[in-house]
mmCIF file of C-alpha atoms in Angstrom:
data_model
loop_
_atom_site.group_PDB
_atom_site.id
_atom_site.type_symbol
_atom_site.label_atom_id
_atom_site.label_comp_id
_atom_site.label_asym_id
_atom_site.label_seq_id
_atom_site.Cartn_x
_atom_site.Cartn_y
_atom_site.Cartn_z
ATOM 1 C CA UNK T 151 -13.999 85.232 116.361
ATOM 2 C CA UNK T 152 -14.763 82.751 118.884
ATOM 3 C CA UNK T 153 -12.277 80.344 119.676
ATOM 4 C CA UNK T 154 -14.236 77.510 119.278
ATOM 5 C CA UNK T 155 -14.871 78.556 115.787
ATOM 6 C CA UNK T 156 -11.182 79.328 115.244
ATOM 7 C CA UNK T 157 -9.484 75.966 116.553
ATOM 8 C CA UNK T 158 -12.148 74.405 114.104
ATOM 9 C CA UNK T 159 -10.959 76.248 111.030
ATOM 10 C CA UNK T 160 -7.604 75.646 112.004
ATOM 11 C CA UNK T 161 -8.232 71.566 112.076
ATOM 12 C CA UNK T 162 -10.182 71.837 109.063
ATOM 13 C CA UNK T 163 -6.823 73.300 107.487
ATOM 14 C CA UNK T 164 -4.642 70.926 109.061
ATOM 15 C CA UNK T 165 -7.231 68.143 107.758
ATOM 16 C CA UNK T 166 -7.058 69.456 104.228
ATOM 17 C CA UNK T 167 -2.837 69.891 104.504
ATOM 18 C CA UNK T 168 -2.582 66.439 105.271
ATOM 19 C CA UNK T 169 -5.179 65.256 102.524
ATOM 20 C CA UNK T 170 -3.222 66.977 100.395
ATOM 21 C CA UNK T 171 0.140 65.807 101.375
ATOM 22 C CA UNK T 172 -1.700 61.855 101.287
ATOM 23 C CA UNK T 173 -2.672 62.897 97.551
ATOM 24 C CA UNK T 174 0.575 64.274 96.830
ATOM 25 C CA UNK T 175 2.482 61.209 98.327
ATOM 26 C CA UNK T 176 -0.459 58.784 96.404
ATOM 27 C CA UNK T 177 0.280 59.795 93.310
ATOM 28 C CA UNK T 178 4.015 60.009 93.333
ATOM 29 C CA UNK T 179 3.853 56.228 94.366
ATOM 30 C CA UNK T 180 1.656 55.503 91.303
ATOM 31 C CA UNK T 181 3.788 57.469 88.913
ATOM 32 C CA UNK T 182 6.713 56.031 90.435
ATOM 33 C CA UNK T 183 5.046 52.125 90.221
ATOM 34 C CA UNK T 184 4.344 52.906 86.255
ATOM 35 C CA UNK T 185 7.502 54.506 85.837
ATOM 36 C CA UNK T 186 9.095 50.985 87.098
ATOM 37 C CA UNK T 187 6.044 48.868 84.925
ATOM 38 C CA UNK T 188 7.080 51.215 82.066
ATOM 39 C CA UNK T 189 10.778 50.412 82.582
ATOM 40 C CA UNK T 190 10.131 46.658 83.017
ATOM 41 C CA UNK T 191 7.770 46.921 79.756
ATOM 42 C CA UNK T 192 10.944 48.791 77.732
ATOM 43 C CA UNK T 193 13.670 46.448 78.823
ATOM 44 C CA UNK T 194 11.297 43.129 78.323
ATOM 45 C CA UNK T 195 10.345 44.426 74.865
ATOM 46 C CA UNK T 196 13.973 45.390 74.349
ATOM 47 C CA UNK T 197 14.897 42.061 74.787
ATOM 48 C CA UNK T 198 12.286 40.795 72.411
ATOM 49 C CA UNK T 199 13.378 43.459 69.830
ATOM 50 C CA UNK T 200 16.952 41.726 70.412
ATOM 51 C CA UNK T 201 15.453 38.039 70.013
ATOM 52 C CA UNK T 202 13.388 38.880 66.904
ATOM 53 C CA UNK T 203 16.136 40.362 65.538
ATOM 54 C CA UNK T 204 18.583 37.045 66.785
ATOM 55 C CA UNK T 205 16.022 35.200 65.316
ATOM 56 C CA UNK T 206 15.590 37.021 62.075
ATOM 57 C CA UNK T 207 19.213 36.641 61.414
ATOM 58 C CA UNK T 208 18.918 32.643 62.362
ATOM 59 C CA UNK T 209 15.654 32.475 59.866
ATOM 60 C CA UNK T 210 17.938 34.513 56.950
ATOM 61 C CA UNK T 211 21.234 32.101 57.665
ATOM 62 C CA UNK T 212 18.263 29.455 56.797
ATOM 63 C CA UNK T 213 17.034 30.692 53.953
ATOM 64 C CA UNK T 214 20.611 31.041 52.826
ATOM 65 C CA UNK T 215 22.012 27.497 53.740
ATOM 66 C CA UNK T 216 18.728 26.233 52.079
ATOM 67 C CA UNK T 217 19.486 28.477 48.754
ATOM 68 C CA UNK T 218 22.773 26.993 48.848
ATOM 69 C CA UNK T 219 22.006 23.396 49.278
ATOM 70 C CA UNK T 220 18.932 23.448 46.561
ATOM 71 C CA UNK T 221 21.497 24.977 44.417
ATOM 72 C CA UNK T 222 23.950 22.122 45.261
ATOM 73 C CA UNK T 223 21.648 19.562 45.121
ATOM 74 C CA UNK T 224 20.177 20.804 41.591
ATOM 75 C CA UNK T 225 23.869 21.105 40.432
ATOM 76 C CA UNK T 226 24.578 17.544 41.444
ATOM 77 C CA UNK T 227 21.296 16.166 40.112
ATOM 78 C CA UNK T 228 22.094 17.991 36.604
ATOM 79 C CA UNK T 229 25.985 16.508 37.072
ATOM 80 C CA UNK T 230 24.214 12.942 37.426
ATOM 81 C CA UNK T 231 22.442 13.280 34.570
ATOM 82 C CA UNK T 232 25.022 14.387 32.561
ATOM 83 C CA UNK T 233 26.870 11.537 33.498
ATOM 84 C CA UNK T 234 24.337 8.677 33.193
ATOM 85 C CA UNK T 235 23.734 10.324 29.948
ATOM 86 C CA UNK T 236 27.364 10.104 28.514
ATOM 87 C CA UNK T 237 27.540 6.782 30.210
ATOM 88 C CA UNK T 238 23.933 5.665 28.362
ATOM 89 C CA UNK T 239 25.918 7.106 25.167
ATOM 90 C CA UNK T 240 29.265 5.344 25.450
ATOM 91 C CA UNK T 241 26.730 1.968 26.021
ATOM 92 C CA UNK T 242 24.601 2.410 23.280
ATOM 93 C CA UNK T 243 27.599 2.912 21.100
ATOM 94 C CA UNK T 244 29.900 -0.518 22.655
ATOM 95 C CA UNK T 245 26.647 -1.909 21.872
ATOM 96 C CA UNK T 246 25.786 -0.591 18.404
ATOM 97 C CA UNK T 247 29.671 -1.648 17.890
ATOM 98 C CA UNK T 248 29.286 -4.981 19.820
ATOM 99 C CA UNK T 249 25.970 -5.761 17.343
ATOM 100 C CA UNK T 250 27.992 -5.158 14.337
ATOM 101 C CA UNK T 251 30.456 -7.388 15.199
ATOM 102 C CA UNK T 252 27.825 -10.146 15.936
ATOM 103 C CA UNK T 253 26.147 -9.160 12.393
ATOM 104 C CA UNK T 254 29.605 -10.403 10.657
ATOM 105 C CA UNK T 255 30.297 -12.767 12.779
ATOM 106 C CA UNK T 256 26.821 -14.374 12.459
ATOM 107 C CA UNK T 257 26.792 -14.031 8.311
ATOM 108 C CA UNK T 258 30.217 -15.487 8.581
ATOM 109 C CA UNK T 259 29.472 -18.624 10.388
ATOM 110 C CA UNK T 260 26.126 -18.584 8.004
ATOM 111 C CA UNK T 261 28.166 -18.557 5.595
ATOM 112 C CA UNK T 262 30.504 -21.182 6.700
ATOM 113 C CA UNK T 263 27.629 -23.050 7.573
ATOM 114 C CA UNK T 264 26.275 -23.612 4.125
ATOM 115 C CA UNK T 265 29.786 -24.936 3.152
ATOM 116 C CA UNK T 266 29.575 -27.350 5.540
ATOM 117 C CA UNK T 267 26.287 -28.359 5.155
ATOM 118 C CA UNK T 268 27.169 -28.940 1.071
ATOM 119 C CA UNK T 269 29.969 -30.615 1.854
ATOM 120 C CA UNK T 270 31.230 -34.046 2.122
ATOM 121 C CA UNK T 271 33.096 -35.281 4.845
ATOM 122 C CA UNK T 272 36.066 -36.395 2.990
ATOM 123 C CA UNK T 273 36.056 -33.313 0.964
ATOM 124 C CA UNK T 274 37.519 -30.527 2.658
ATOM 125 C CA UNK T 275 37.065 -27.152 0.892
ATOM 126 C CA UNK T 276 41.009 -26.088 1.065
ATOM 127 C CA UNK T 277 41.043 -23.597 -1.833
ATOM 128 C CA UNK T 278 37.136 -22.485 -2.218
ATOM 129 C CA UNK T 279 38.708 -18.701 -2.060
ATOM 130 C CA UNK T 280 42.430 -18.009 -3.006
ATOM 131 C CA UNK T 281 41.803 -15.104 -0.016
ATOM 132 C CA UNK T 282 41.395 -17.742 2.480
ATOM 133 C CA UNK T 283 44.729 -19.478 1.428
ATOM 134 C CA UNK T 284 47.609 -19.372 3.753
ATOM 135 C CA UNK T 285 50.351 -17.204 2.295
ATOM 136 C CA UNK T 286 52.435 -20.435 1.557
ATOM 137 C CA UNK T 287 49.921 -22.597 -0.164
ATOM 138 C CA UNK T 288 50.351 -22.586 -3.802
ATOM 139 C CA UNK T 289 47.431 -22.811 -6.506
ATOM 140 C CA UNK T 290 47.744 -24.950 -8.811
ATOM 141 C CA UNK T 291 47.696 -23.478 -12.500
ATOM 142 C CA UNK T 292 44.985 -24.081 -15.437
ATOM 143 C CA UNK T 293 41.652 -25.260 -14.528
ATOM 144 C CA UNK T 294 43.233 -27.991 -11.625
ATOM 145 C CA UNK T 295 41.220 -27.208 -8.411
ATOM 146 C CA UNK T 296 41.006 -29.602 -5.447
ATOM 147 C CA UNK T 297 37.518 -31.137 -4.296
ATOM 148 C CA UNK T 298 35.555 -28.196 -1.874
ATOM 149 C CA UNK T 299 33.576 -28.146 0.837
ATOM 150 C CA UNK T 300 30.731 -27.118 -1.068
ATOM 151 C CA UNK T 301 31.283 -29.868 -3.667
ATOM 152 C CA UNK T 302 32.345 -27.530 -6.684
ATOM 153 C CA UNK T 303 33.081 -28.650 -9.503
ATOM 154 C CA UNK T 304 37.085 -29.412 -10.640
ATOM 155 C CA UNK T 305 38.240 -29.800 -14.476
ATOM 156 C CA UNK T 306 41.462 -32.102 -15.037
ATOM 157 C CA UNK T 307 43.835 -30.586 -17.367
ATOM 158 C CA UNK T 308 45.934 -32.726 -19.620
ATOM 159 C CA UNK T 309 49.751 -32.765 -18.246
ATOM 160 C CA UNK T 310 51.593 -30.178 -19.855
ATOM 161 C CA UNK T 311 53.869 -30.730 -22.694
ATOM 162 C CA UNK T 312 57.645 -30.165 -22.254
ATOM 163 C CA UNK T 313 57.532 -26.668 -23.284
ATOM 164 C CA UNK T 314 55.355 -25.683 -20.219
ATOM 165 C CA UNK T 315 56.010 -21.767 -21.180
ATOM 166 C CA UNK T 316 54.135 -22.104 -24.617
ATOM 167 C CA UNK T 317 51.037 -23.554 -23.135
ATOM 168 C CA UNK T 318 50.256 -21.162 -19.777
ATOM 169 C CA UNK T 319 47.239 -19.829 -19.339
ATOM 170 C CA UNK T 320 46.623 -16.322 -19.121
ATOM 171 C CA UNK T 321 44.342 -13.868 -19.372
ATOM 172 C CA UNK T 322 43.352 -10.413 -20.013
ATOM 173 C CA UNK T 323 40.733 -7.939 -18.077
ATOM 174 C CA UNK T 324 37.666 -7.130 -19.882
ATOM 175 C CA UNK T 325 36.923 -3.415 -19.450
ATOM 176 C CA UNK T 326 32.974 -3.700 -19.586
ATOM 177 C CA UNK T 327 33.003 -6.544 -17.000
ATOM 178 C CA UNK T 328 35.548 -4.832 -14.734
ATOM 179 C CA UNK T 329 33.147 -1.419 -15.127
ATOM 180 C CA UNK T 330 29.960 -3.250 -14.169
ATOM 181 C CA UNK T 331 32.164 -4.940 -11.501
ATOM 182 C CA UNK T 332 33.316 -1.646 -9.995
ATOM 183 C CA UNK T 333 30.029 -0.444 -10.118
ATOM 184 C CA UNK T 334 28.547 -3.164 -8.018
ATOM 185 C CA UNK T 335 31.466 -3.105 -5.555
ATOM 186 C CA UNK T 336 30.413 0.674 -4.603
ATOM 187 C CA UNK T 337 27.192 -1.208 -3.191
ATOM 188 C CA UNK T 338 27.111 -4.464 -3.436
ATOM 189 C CA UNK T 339 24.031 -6.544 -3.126
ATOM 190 C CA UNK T 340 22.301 -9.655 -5.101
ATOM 191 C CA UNK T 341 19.916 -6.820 -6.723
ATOM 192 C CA UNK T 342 18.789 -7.396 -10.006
ATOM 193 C CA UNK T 343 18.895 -3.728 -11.127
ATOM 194 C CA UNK T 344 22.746 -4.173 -11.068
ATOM 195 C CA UNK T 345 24.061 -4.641 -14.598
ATOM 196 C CA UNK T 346 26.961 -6.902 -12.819
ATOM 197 C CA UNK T 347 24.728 -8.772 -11.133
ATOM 198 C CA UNK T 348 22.081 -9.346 -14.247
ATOM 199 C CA UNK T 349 24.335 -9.948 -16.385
ATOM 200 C CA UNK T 350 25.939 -13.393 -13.789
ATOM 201 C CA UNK T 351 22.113 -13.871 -13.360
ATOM 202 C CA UNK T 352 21.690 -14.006 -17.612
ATOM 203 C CA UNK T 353 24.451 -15.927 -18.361
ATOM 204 C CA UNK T 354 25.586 -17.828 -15.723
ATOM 205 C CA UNK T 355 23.232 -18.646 -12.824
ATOM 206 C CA UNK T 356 20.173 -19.029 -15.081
ATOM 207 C CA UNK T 357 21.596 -21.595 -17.676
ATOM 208 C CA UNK T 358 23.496 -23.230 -14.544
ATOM 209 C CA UNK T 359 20.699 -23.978 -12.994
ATOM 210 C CA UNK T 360 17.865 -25.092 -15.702
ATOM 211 C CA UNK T 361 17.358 -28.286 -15.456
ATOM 212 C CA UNK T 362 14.391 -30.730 -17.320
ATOM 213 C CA UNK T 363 11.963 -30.525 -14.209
ATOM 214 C CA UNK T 364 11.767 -26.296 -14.759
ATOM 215 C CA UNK T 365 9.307 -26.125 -11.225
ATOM 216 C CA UNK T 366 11.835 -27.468 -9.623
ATOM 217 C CA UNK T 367 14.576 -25.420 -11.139
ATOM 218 C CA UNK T 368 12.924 -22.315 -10.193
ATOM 219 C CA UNK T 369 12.363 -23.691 -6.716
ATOM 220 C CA UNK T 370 16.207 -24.655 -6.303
ATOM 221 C CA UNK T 371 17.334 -20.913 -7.727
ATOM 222 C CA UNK T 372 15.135 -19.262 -5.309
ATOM 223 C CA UNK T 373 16.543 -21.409 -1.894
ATOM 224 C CA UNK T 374 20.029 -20.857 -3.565
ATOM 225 C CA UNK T 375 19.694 -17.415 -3.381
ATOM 226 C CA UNK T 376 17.889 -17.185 -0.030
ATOM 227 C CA UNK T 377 20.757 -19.228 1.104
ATOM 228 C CA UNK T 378 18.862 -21.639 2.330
ATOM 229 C CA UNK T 379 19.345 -25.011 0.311
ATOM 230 C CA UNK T 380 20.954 -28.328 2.236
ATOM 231 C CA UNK T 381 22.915 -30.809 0.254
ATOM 232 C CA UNK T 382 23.727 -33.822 2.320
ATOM 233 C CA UNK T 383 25.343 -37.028 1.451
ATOM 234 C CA UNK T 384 22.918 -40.096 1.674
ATOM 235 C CA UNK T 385 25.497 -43.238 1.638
ATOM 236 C CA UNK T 386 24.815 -44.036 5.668
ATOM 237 C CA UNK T 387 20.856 -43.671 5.053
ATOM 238 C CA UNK T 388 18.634 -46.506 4.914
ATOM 239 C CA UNK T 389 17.180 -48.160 1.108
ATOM 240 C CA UNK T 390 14.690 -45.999 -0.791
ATOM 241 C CA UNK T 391 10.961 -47.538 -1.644
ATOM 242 C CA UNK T 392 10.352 -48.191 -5.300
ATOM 243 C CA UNK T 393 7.996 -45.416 -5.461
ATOM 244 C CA UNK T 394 10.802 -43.198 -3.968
ATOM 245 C CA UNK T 395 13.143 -43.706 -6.775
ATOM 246 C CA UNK T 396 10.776 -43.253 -9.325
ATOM 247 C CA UNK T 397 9.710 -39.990 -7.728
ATOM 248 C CA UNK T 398 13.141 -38.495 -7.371
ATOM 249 C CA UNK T 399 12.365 -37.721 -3.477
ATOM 250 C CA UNK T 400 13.471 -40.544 -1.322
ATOM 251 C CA UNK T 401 13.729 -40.342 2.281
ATOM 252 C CA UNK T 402 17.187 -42.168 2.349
ATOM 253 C CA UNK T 403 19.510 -43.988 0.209
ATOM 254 C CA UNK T 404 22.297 -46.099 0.462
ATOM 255 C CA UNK T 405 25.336 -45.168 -2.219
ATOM 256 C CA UNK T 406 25.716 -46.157 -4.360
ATOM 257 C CA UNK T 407 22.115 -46.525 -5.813
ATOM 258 C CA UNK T 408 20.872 -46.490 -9.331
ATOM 259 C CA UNK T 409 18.053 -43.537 -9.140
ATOM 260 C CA UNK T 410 16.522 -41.167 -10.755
ATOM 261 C CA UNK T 411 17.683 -37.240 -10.572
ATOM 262 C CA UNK T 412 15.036 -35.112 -9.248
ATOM 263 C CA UNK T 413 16.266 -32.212 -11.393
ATOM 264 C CA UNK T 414 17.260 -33.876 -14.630
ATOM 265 C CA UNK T 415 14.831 -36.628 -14.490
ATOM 266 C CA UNK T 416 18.147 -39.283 -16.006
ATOM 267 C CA UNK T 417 18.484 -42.419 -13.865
ATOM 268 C CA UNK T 418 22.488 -42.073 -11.875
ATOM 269 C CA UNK T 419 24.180 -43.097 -9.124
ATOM 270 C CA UNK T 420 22.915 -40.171 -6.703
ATOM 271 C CA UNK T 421 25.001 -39.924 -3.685
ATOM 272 C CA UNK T 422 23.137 -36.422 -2.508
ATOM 273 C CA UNK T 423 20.031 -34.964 -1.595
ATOM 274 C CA UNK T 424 18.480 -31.994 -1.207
ATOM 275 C CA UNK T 425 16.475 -30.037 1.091
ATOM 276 C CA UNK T 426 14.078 -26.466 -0.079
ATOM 277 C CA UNK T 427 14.059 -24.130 3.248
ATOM 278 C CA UNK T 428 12.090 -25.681 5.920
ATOM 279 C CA UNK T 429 10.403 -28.310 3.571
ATOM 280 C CA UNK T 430 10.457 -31.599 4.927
ATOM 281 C CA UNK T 431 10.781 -33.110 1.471
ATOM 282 C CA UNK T 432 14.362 -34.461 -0.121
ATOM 283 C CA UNK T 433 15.389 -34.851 -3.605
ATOM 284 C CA UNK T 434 17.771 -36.828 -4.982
ATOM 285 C CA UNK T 435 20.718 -35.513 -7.217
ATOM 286 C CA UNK T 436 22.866 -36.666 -9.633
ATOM 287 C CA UNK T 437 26.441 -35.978 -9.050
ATOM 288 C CA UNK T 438 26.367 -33.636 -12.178
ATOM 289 C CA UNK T 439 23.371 -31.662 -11.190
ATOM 290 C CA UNK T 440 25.106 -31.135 -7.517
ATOM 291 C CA UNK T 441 28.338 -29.639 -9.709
ATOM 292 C CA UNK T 442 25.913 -27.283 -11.036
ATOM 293 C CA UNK T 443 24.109 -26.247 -7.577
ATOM 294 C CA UNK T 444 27.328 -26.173 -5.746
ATOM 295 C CA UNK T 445 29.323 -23.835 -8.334
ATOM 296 C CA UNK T 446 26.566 -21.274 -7.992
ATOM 297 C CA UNK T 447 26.384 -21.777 -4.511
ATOM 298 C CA UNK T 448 29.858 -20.931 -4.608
ATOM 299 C CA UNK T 449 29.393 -17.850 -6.469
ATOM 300 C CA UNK T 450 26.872 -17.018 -3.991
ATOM 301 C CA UNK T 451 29.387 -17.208 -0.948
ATOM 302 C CA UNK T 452 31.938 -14.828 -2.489
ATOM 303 C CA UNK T 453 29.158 -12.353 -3.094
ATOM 304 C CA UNK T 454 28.209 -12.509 -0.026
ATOM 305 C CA UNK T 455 31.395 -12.177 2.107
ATOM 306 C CA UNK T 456 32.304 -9.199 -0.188
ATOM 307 C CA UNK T 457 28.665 -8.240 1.013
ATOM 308 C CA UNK T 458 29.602 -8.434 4.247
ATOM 309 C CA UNK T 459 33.069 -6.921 4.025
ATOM 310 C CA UNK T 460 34.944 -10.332 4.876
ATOM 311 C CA UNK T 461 37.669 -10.369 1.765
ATOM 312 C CA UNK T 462 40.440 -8.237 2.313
ATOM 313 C CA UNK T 463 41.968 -8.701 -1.094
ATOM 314 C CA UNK T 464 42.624 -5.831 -4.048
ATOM 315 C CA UNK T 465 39.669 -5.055 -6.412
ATOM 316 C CA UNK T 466 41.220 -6.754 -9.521
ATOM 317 C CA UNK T 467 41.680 -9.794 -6.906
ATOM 318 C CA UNK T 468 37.940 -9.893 -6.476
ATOM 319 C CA UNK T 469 37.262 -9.637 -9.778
ATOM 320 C CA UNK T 470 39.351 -12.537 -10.648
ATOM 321 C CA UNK T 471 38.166 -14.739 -8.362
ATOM 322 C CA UNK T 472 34.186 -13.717 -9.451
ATOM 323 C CA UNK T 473 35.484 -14.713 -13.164
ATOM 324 C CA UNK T 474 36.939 -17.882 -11.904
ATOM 325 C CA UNK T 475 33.554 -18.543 -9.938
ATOM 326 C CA UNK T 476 31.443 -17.275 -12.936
ATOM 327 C CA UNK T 477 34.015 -19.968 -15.615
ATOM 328 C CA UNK T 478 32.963 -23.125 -12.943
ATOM 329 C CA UNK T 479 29.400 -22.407 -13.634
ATOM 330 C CA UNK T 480 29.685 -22.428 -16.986
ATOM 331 C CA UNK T 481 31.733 -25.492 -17.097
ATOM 332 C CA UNK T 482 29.381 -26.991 -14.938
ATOM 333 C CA UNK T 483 26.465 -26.167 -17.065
ATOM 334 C CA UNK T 484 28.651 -28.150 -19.549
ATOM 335 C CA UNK T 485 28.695 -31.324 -17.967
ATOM 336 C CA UNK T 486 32.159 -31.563 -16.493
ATOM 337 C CA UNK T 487 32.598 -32.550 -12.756
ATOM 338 C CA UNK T 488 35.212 -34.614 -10.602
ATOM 339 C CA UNK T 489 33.873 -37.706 -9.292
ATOM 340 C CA UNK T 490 34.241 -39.299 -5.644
ATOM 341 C CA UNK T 491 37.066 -41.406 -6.393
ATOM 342 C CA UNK T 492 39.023 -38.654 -9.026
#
């Protein structure tokens, strides 16, 4: 072989060596450069595993806290309830309470109302109910009663003879009165359908209170037992007209006055009117037919505070005192009644 050709070989091998050796040392600097990219890429996702997993535990403590505090806030909003609801309770019941006790109060000063309306002012009604007595006052015996409020009726018994013993009054309980009695008392009321209060009605209120003018009889019985008849003394008012007296319905008088009674249609001395409801009109009373309104109205006002549970007395008391009540009516009806100056 020539040398030429030899040296040429031999540089074409020492060309390919170092090719090789470039190729070798190439690539070992690329697979070193991703072995560091790869390394950088592990540790950079490594620390993004560890943040999602930081941040995973942050977004679970959340979810818990927020569990928790729904939980609380549900349990207080139920424990607010509860209470504004037992509070709402306790109201509603001082106020239901509260009511009641207005109820009485009000049909007790209605009540005393219509005493003083029927009342004169010199009259003071001192022993219209035993029950309203104090414990010292003393009643005076037989059919003695001072002048009421409400104008009822007194009888003057004769003085007593010597023998006082031989001549007290006394008295004995009727067992079909004190049966219909009881039976009312379980509920009482101004109901017809009670045979207590029918049987009052029959023989007491109705004969009490029929007068000649019968319209206007009917027309006091009804206000009487809608409570809601005035009797009012007339003596300060001015003269009546001519037609007024002979109508029975004046506007005013001046006592005393000879005029006729609305309600018996008899010319007396009538110190009283009366007024129907909210009528504007006034009629003019005798001081007999007032006895007989007033003793009913009486009756009326006992009912009624038993009614309302205002007498605090024993069951035979009440019954009593509704016979005494019931015995002024029907000495009313018979013509007796105290006068002004008695």
């Amino acid at each position: 072989m020539p040398p030429e050709e030899a040296g040429a070989r031999r540089q074409e091998t020492y060309d390919m060596s170092r090719l090789r050796s470039s190729s070798l040392e190439i690539k070992e600097k690329g697979t070193e450069f991703l072995r560091d990219q790869l390394d950088a890429a592990q540790k950079e996702l490594k620390v993004k595993d560890e943040e999602c997993v930081r941040l995973s535990h942050v977004r679970n403590q959340l979810e818990l806290e927020l569990e928790e505090l729904t939980a609380s806030l549900f349990e207080e909003a139920h424990k607010m309830v509860r209470e504004a609801n037992v509070k709402q309770a306790a109201a509603e019941k001082q106020l239901k309470e509260a009511q009641g006790k207005i109820d009485v109060l009000q049909a007790e000063v209605s009540a005393l109302k219509t005493l003083v309306l029927t009342s004169t002012p010199s009259s003071p009604n001192r022993q219209l109910h035993p029950q309203l007595l104090s414990p010292g006052s003393s009643r005076p015996r037989g059919h003695t009663r001072n002048k009421s409020a409400s104008g009822a009726l007194q009888l003057q018994t004769d003085p007593l003879p010597t023998d006082a013993a031989t001549n007290r009054e006394d008295r004995e309980l009727d067992s079909v009165l004190f049966a219909e009695f009881l039976s009312w008392k379980e509920k009482p009321g101004l109901d017809r359908s009670s045979a207590f209060i029918s049987r009052v009605f029959r023989e007491d209120i109705g004969p009490c209170l029929s007068f000649t003018c019968s319209k206007l009889s009917q027309s006091v019985q009804r206000a009487v037992e809608n409570n809601s008849l005035t009797i009012e003394p007339v003596a300060m008012l001015s003269l009546p007209t001519v037609k007024d007296i002979e109508s029975g319905a004046p506007n005013g008088c001046r006592t005393p006055i000879e005029t006729k009674c609305a309600l018996s249609g008899m010319s007396r001395p009538c110190r009283h009117r009366i007024k129907l409801g909210d009528k504007e009109n006034y009629y003019y009373i005798s001081p007999s037919s007032r006895a007989r309104i007033t003793a009913v109205c009486n009756f009326f006002t006992y009912i009624r505070y038993i009614q309302q549970g205002l007498v605090r007395q024993e069951v035979q008391q009440m019954f009593w005192e509704v016979m005494r009540l019931r015995r002024e009516m029907s000495v009313a009806k018979l013509g007796y009644f105290l006068t002004e100056e008695s």
